[in-house]
PDB file of C-alpha atoms in Angstrom:
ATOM      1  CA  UNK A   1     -15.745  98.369 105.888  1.00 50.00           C
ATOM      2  CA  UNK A   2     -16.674  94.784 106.669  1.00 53.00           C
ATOM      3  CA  UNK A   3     -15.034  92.837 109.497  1.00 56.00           C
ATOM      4  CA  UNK A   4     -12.198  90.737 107.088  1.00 61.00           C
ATOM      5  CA  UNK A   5     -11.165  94.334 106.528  1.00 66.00           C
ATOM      6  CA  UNK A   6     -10.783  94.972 109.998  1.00 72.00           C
ATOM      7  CA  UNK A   7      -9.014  92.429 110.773  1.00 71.00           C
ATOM      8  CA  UNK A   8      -6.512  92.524 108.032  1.00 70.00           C
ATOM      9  CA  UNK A   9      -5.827  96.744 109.535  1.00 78.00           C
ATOM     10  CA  UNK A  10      -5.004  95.130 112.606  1.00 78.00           C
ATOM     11  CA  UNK A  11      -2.862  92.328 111.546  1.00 75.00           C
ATOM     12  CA  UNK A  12      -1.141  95.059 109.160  1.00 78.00           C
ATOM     13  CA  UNK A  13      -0.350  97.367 111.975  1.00 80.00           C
ATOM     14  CA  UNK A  14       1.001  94.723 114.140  1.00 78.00           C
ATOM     15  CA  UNK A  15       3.331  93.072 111.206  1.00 78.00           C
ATOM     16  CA  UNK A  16       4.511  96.862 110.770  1.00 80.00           C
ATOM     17  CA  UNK A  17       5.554  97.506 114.231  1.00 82.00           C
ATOM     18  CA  UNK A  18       7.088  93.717 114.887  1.00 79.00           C
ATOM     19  CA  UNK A  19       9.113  94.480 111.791  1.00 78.00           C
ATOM     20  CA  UNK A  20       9.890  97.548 112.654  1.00 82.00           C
ATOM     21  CA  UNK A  21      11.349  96.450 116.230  1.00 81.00           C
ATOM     22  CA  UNK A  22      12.963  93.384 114.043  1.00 77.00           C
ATOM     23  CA  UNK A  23      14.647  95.745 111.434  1.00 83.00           C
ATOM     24  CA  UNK A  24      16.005  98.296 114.656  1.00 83.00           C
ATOM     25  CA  UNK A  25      17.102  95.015 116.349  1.00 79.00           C
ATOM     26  CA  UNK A  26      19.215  94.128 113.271  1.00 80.00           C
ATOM     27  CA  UNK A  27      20.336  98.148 113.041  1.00 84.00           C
ATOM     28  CA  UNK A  28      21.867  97.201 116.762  1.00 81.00           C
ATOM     29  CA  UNK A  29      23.257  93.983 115.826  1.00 78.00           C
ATOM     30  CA  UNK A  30      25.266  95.635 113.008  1.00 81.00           C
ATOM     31  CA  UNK A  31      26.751  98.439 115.622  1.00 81.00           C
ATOM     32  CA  UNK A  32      27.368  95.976 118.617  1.00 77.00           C
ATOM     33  CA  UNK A  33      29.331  94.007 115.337  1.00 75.00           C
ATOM     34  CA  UNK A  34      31.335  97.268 114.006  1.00 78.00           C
ATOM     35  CA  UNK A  35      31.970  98.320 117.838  1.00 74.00           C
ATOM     36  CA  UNK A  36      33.121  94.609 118.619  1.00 68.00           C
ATOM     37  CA  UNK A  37      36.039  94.946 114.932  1.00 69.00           C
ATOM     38  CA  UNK A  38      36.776  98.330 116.212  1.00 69.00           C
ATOM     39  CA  UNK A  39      37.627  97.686 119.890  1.00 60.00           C
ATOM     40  CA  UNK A  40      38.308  94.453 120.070  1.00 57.00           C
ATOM     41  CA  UNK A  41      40.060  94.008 116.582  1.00 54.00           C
ATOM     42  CA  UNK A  42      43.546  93.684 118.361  1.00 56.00           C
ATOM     43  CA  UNK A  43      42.513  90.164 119.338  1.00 61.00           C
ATOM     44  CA  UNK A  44      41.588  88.769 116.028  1.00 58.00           C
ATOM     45  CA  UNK A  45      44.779  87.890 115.090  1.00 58.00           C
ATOM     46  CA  UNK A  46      44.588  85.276 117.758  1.00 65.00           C
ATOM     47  CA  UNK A  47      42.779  82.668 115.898  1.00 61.00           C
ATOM     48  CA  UNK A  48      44.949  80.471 112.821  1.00 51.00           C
ATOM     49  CA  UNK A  49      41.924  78.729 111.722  1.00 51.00           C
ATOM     50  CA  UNK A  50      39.303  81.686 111.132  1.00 50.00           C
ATOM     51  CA  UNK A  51      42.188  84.621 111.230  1.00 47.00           C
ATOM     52  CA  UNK A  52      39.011  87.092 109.232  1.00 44.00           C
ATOM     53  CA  UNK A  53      36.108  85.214 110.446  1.00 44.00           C
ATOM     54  CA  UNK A  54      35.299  86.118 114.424  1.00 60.00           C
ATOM     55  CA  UNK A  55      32.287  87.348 116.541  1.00 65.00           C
ATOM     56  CA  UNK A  56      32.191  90.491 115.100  1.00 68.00           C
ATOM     57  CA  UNK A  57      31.784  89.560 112.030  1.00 73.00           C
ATOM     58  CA  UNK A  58      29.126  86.942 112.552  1.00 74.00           C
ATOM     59  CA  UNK A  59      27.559  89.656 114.808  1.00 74.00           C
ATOM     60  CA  UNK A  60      27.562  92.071 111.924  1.00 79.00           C
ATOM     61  CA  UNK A  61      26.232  89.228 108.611  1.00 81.00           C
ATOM     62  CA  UNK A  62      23.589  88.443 111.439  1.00 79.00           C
ATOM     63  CA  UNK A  63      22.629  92.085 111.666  1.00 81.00           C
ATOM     64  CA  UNK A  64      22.873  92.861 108.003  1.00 84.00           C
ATOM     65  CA  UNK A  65      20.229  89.809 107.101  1.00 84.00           C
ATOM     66  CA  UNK A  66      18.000  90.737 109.551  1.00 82.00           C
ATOM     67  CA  UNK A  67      17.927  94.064 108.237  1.00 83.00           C
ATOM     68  CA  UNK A  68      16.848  92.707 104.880  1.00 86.00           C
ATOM     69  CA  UNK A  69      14.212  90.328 106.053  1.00 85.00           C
ATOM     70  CA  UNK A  70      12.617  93.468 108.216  1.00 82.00           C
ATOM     71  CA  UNK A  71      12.980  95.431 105.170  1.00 85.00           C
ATOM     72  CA  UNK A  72      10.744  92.529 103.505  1.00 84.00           C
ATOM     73  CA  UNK A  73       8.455  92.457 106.247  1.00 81.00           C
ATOM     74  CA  UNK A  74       7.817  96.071 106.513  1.00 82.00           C
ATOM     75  CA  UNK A  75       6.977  96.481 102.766  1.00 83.00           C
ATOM     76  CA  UNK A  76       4.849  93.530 102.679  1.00 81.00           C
ATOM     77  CA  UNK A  77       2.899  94.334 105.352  1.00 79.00           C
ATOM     78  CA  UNK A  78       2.487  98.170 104.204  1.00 81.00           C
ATOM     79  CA  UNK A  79       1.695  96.707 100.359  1.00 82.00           C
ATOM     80  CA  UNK A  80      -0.498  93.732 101.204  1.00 77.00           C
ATOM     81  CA  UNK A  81       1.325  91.850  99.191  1.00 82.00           C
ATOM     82  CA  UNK A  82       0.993  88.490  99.163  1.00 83.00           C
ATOM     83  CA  UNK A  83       4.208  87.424  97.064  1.00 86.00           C
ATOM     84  CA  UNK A  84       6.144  89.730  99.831  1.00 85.00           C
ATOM     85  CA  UNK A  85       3.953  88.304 102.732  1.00 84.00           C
ATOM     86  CA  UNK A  86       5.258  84.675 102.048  1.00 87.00           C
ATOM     87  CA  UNK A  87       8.850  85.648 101.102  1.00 88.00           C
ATOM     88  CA  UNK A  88       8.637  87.225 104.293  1.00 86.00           C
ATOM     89  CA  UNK A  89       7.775  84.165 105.688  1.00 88.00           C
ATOM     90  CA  UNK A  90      10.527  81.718 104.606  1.00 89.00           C
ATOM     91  CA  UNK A  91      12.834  83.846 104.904  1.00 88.00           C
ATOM     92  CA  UNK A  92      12.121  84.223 108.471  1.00 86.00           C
ATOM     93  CA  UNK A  93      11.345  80.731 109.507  1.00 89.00           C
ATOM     94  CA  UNK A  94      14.636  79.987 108.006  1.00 89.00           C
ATOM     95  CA  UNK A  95      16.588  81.975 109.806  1.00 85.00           C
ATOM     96  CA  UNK A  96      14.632  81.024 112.999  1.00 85.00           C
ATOM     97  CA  UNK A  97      15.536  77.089 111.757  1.00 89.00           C
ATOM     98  CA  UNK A  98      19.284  78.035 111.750  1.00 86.00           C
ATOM     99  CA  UNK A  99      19.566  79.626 115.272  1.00 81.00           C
ATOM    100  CA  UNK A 100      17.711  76.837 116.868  1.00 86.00           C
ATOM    101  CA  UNK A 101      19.827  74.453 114.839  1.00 89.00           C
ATOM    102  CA  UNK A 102      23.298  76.494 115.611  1.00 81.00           C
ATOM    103  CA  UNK A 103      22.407  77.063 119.303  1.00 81.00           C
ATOM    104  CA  UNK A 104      21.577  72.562 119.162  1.00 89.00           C
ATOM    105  CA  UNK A 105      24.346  72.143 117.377  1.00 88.00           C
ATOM    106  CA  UNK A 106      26.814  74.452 120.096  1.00 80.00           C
ATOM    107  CA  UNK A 107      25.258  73.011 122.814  1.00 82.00           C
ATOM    108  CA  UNK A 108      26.021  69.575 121.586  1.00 88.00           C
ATOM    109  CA  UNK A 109      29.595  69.797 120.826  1.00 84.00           C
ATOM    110  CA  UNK A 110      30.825  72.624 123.289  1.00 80.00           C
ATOM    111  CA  UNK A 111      33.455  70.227 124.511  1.00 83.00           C
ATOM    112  CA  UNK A 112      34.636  69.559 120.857  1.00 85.00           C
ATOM    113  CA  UNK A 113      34.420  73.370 120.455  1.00 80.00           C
ATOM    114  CA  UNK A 114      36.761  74.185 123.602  1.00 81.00           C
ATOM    115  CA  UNK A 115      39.181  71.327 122.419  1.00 84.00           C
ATOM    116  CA  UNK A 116      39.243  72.884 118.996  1.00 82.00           C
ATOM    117  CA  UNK A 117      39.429  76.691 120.446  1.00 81.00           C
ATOM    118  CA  UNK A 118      42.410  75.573 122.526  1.00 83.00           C
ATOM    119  CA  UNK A 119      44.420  73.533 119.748  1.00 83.00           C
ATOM    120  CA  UNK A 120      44.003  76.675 117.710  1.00 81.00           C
ATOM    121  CA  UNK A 121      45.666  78.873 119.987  1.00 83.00           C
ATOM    122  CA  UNK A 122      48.016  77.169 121.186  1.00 83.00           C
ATOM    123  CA  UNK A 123      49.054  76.747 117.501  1.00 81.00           C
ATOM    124  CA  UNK A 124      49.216  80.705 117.391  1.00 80.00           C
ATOM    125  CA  UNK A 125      52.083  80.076 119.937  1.00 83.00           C
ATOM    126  CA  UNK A 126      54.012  78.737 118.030  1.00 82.00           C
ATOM    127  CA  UNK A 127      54.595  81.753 115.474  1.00 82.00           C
ATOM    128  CA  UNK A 128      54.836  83.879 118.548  1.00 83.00           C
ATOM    129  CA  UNK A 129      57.564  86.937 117.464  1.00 78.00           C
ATOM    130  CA  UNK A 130      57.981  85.439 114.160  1.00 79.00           C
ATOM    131  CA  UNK A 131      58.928  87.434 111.100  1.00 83.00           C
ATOM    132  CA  UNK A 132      55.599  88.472 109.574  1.00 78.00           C
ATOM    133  CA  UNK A 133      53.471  88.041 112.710  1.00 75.00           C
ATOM    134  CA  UNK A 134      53.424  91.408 113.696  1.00 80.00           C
ATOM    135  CA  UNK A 135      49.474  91.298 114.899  1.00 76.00           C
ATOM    136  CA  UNK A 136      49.615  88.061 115.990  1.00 80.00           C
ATOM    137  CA  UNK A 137      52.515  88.709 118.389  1.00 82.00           C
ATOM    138  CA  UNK A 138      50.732  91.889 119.414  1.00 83.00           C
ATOM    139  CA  UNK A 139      47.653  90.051 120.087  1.00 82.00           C
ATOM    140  CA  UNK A 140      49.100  88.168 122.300  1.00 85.00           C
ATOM    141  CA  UNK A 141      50.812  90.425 124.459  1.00 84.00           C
ATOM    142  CA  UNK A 142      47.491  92.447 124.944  1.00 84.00           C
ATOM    143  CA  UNK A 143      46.003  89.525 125.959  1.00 85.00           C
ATOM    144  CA  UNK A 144      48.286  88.595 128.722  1.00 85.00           C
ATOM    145  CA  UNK A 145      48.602  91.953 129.604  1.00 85.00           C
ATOM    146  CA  UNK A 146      44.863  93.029 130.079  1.00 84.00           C
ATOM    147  CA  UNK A 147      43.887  89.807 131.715  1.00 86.00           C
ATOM    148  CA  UNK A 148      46.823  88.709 133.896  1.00 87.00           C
ATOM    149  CA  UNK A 149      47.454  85.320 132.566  1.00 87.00           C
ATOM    150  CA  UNK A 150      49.870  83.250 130.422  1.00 87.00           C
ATOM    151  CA  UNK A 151      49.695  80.481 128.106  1.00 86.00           C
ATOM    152  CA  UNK A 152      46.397  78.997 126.852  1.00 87.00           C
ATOM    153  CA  UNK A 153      45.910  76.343 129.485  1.00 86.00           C
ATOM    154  CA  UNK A 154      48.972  76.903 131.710  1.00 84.00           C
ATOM    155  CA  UNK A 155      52.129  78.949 131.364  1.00 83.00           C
ATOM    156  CA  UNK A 156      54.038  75.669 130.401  1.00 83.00           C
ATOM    157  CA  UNK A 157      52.000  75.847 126.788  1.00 85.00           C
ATOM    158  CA  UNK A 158      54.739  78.111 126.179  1.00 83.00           C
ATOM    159  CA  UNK A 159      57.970  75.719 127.210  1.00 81.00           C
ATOM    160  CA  UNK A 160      56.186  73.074 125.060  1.00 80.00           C
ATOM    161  CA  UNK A 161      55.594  74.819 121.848  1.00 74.00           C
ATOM    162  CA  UNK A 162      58.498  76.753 121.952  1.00 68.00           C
ATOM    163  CA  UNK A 163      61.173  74.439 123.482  1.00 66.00           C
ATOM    164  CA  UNK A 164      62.183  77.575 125.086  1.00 63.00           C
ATOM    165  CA  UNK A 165      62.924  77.908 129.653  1.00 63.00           C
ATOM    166  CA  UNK A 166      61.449  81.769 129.058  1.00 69.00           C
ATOM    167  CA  UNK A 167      58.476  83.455 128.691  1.00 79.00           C
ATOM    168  CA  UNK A 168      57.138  86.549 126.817  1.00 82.00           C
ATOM    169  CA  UNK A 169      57.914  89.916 128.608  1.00 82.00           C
ATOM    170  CA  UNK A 170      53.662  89.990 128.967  1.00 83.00           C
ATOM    171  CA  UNK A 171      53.551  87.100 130.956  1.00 83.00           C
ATOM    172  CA  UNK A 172      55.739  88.852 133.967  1.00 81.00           C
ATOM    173  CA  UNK A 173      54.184  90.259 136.823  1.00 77.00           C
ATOM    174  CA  UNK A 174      54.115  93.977 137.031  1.00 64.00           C
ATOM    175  CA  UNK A 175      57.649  95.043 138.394  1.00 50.00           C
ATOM    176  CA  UNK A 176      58.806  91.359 138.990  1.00 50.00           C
ATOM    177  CA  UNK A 177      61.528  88.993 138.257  1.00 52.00           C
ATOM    178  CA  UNK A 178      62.507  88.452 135.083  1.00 51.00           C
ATOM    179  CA  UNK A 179      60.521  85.706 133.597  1.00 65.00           C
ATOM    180  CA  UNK A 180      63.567  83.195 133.274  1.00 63.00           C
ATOM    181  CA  UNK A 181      64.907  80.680 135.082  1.00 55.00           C
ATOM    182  CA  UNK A 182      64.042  79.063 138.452  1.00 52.00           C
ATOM    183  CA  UNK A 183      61.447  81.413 140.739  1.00 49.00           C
ATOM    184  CA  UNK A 184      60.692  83.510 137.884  1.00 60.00           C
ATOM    185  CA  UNK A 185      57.774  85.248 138.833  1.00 74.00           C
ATOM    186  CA  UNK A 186      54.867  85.823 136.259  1.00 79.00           C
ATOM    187  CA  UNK A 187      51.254  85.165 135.747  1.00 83.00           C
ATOM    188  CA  UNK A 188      50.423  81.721 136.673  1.00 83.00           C
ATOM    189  CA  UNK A 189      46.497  81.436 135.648  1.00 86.00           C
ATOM    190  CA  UNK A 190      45.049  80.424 131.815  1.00 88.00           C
ATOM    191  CA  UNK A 191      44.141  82.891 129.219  1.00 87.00           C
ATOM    192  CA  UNK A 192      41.813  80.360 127.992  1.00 87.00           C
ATOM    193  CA  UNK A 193      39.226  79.977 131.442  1.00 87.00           C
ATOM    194  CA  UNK A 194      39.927  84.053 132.208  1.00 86.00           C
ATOM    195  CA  UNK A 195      38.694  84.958 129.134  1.00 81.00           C
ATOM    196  CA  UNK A 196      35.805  82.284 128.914  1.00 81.00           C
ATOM    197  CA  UNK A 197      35.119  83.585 132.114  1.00 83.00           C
ATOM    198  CA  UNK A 198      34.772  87.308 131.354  1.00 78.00           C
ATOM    199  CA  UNK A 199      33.037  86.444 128.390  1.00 73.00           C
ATOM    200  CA  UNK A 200      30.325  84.385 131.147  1.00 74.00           C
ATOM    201  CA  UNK A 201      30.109  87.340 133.184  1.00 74.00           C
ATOM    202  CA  UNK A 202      28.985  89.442 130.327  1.00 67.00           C
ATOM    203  CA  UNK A 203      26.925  87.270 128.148  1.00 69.00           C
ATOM    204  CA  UNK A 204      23.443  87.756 130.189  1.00 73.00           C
ATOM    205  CA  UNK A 205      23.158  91.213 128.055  1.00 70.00           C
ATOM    206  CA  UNK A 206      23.222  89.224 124.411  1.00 70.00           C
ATOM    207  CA  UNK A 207      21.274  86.210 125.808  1.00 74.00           C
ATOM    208  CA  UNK A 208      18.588  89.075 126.853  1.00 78.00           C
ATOM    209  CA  UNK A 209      18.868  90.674 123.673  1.00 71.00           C
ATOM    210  CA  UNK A 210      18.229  87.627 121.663  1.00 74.00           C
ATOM    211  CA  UNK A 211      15.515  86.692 123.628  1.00 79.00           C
ATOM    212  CA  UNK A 212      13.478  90.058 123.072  1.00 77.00           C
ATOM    213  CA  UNK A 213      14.441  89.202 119.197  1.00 75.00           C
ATOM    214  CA  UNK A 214      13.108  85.210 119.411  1.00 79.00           C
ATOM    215  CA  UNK A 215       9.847  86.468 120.835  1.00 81.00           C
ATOM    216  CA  UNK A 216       9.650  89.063 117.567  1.00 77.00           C
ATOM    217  CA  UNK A 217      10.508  86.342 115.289  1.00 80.00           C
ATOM    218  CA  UNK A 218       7.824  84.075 116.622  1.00 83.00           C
ATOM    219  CA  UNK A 219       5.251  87.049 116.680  1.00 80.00           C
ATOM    220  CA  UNK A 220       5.957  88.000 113.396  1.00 79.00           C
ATOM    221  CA  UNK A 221       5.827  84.710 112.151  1.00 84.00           C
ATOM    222  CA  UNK A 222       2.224  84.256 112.975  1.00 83.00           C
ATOM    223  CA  UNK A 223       1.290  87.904 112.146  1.00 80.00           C
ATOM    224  CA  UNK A 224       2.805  87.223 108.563  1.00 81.00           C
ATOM    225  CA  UNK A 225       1.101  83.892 107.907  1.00 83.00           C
ATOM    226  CA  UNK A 226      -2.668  85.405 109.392  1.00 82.00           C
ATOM    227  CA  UNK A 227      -2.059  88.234 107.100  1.00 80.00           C
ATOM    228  CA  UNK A 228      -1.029  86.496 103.953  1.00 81.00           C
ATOM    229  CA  UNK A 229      -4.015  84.289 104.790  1.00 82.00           C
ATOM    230  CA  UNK A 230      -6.374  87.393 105.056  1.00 79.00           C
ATOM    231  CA  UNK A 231      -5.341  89.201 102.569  1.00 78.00           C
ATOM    232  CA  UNK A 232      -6.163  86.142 100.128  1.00 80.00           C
ATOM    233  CA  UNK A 233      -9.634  85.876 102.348  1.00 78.00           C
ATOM    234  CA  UNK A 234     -10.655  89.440 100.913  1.00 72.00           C
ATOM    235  CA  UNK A 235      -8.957  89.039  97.398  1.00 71.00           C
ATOM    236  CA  UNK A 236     -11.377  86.166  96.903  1.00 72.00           C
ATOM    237  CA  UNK A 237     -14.444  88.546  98.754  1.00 68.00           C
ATOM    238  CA  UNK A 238     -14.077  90.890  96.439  1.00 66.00           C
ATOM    239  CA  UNK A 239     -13.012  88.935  93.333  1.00 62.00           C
TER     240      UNK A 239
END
């Protein structure tokens, strides 16, 4: 076995395994997506604009297409296939393209993003214990409920959208006043910065995650393109 060989069992092995971890980390990107619809599916009726589209199901597409991609990876690497090798390849560097671009393009207009976020919602009011917006109405009350707060950016969203001096039962403190009228007594802080908040608290564990995943991307980036280039070394040795 000459020394191209070699090297192309080593570069083999190592695509394998960096797929391998790739594919698994898309496996846990699909659960963390169906655990995010199943317990936090109460809240997605919060959101007018995307009422189907929300982080679990980004969460989940992510995890499904990564899936494929290591699927690709896996069988190129085990078949030395060159064709498989360099859709591999694109495939991946795409993907790589859109999360640096996404994450740039986040980054950039975050402000736009919270303005947006909080225009939606506060539309959402609006239809608050309407006919036909069972969830939505729900949604809402868990919301205030679970994180002791009212409104979207104050607890006067809900005098200006509704025209209304009262607020939803959820917005009332836990055996207070009712909430009407002068010195009512409910929850005085956003729902918006509590739950951005709780969301900062908790995002170290996904930005850790997708850092383990970047450095597998980049790996098997260069493990694919070494590969493709020698497997076509020892096609033309032999040839």
């Amino acid at each position: 076995m000459g020394p191209n060989q070699h090297c192309l069992l080593c570069l083999k092995a190592a695509l394998f395994v960096f797929n391998l971890i790739f594919w698994l980390g898309g496996c846990g990107a699909l659960g963390v997506g169906l655990w995010l619809s199943l317990s936090q599916g109460r809240f997605s009726a919060l959101s007018l604009s995307f009422p189907s589209l929300g982080v679990a199901g980004l969460v989940m597409a992510a995890g499904a297409v990564v899936m494929a991609v290591g699927f690709v990876g896996c069988l190129g690497a085990a078949t030395e296939q060159r064709c498989l090798l360099l859709t591999f390849f694109v495939a991946l560097a795409t993907i790589v393209l859109l999360e640096l671009s996404g994450a740039l393009a986040f980054y950039a207009c975050r402000q736009q993003f919270d303005r947006h976020a909080q225009d939606d919602l506060k539309s959402g009011l609006r239809r608050y214990g309407a006919p036909g917006e069972p969830a939505l109405t729900q949604a809402w009350d868990t919301v205030q409920t679970e994180f002791r707060c009212c409104g979207v950016q104050n607890y006067t969203d809900w005098f200006e959208v509704r025209n209304v001096t009262g607020l939803p039962p959820s917005c009332c403190l836990e055996h207070g006043a009712p909430c009407t009228g002068h010195g009512a007594a409910w929850w005085k802080e956003p729902c918006y910065q509590k739950v951005k908040s709780w969301v900062g608290e908790n995002v170290w564990a996904m930005g850790v995650f997708a850092a383990c995943i970047a450095v597998v991307q980049v790996l098997g980036l260069v493990s694919s393109l070494l590969m493709y280039c020698q497997v076509l070394k020892v096609e033309k040795y032999y040839s």
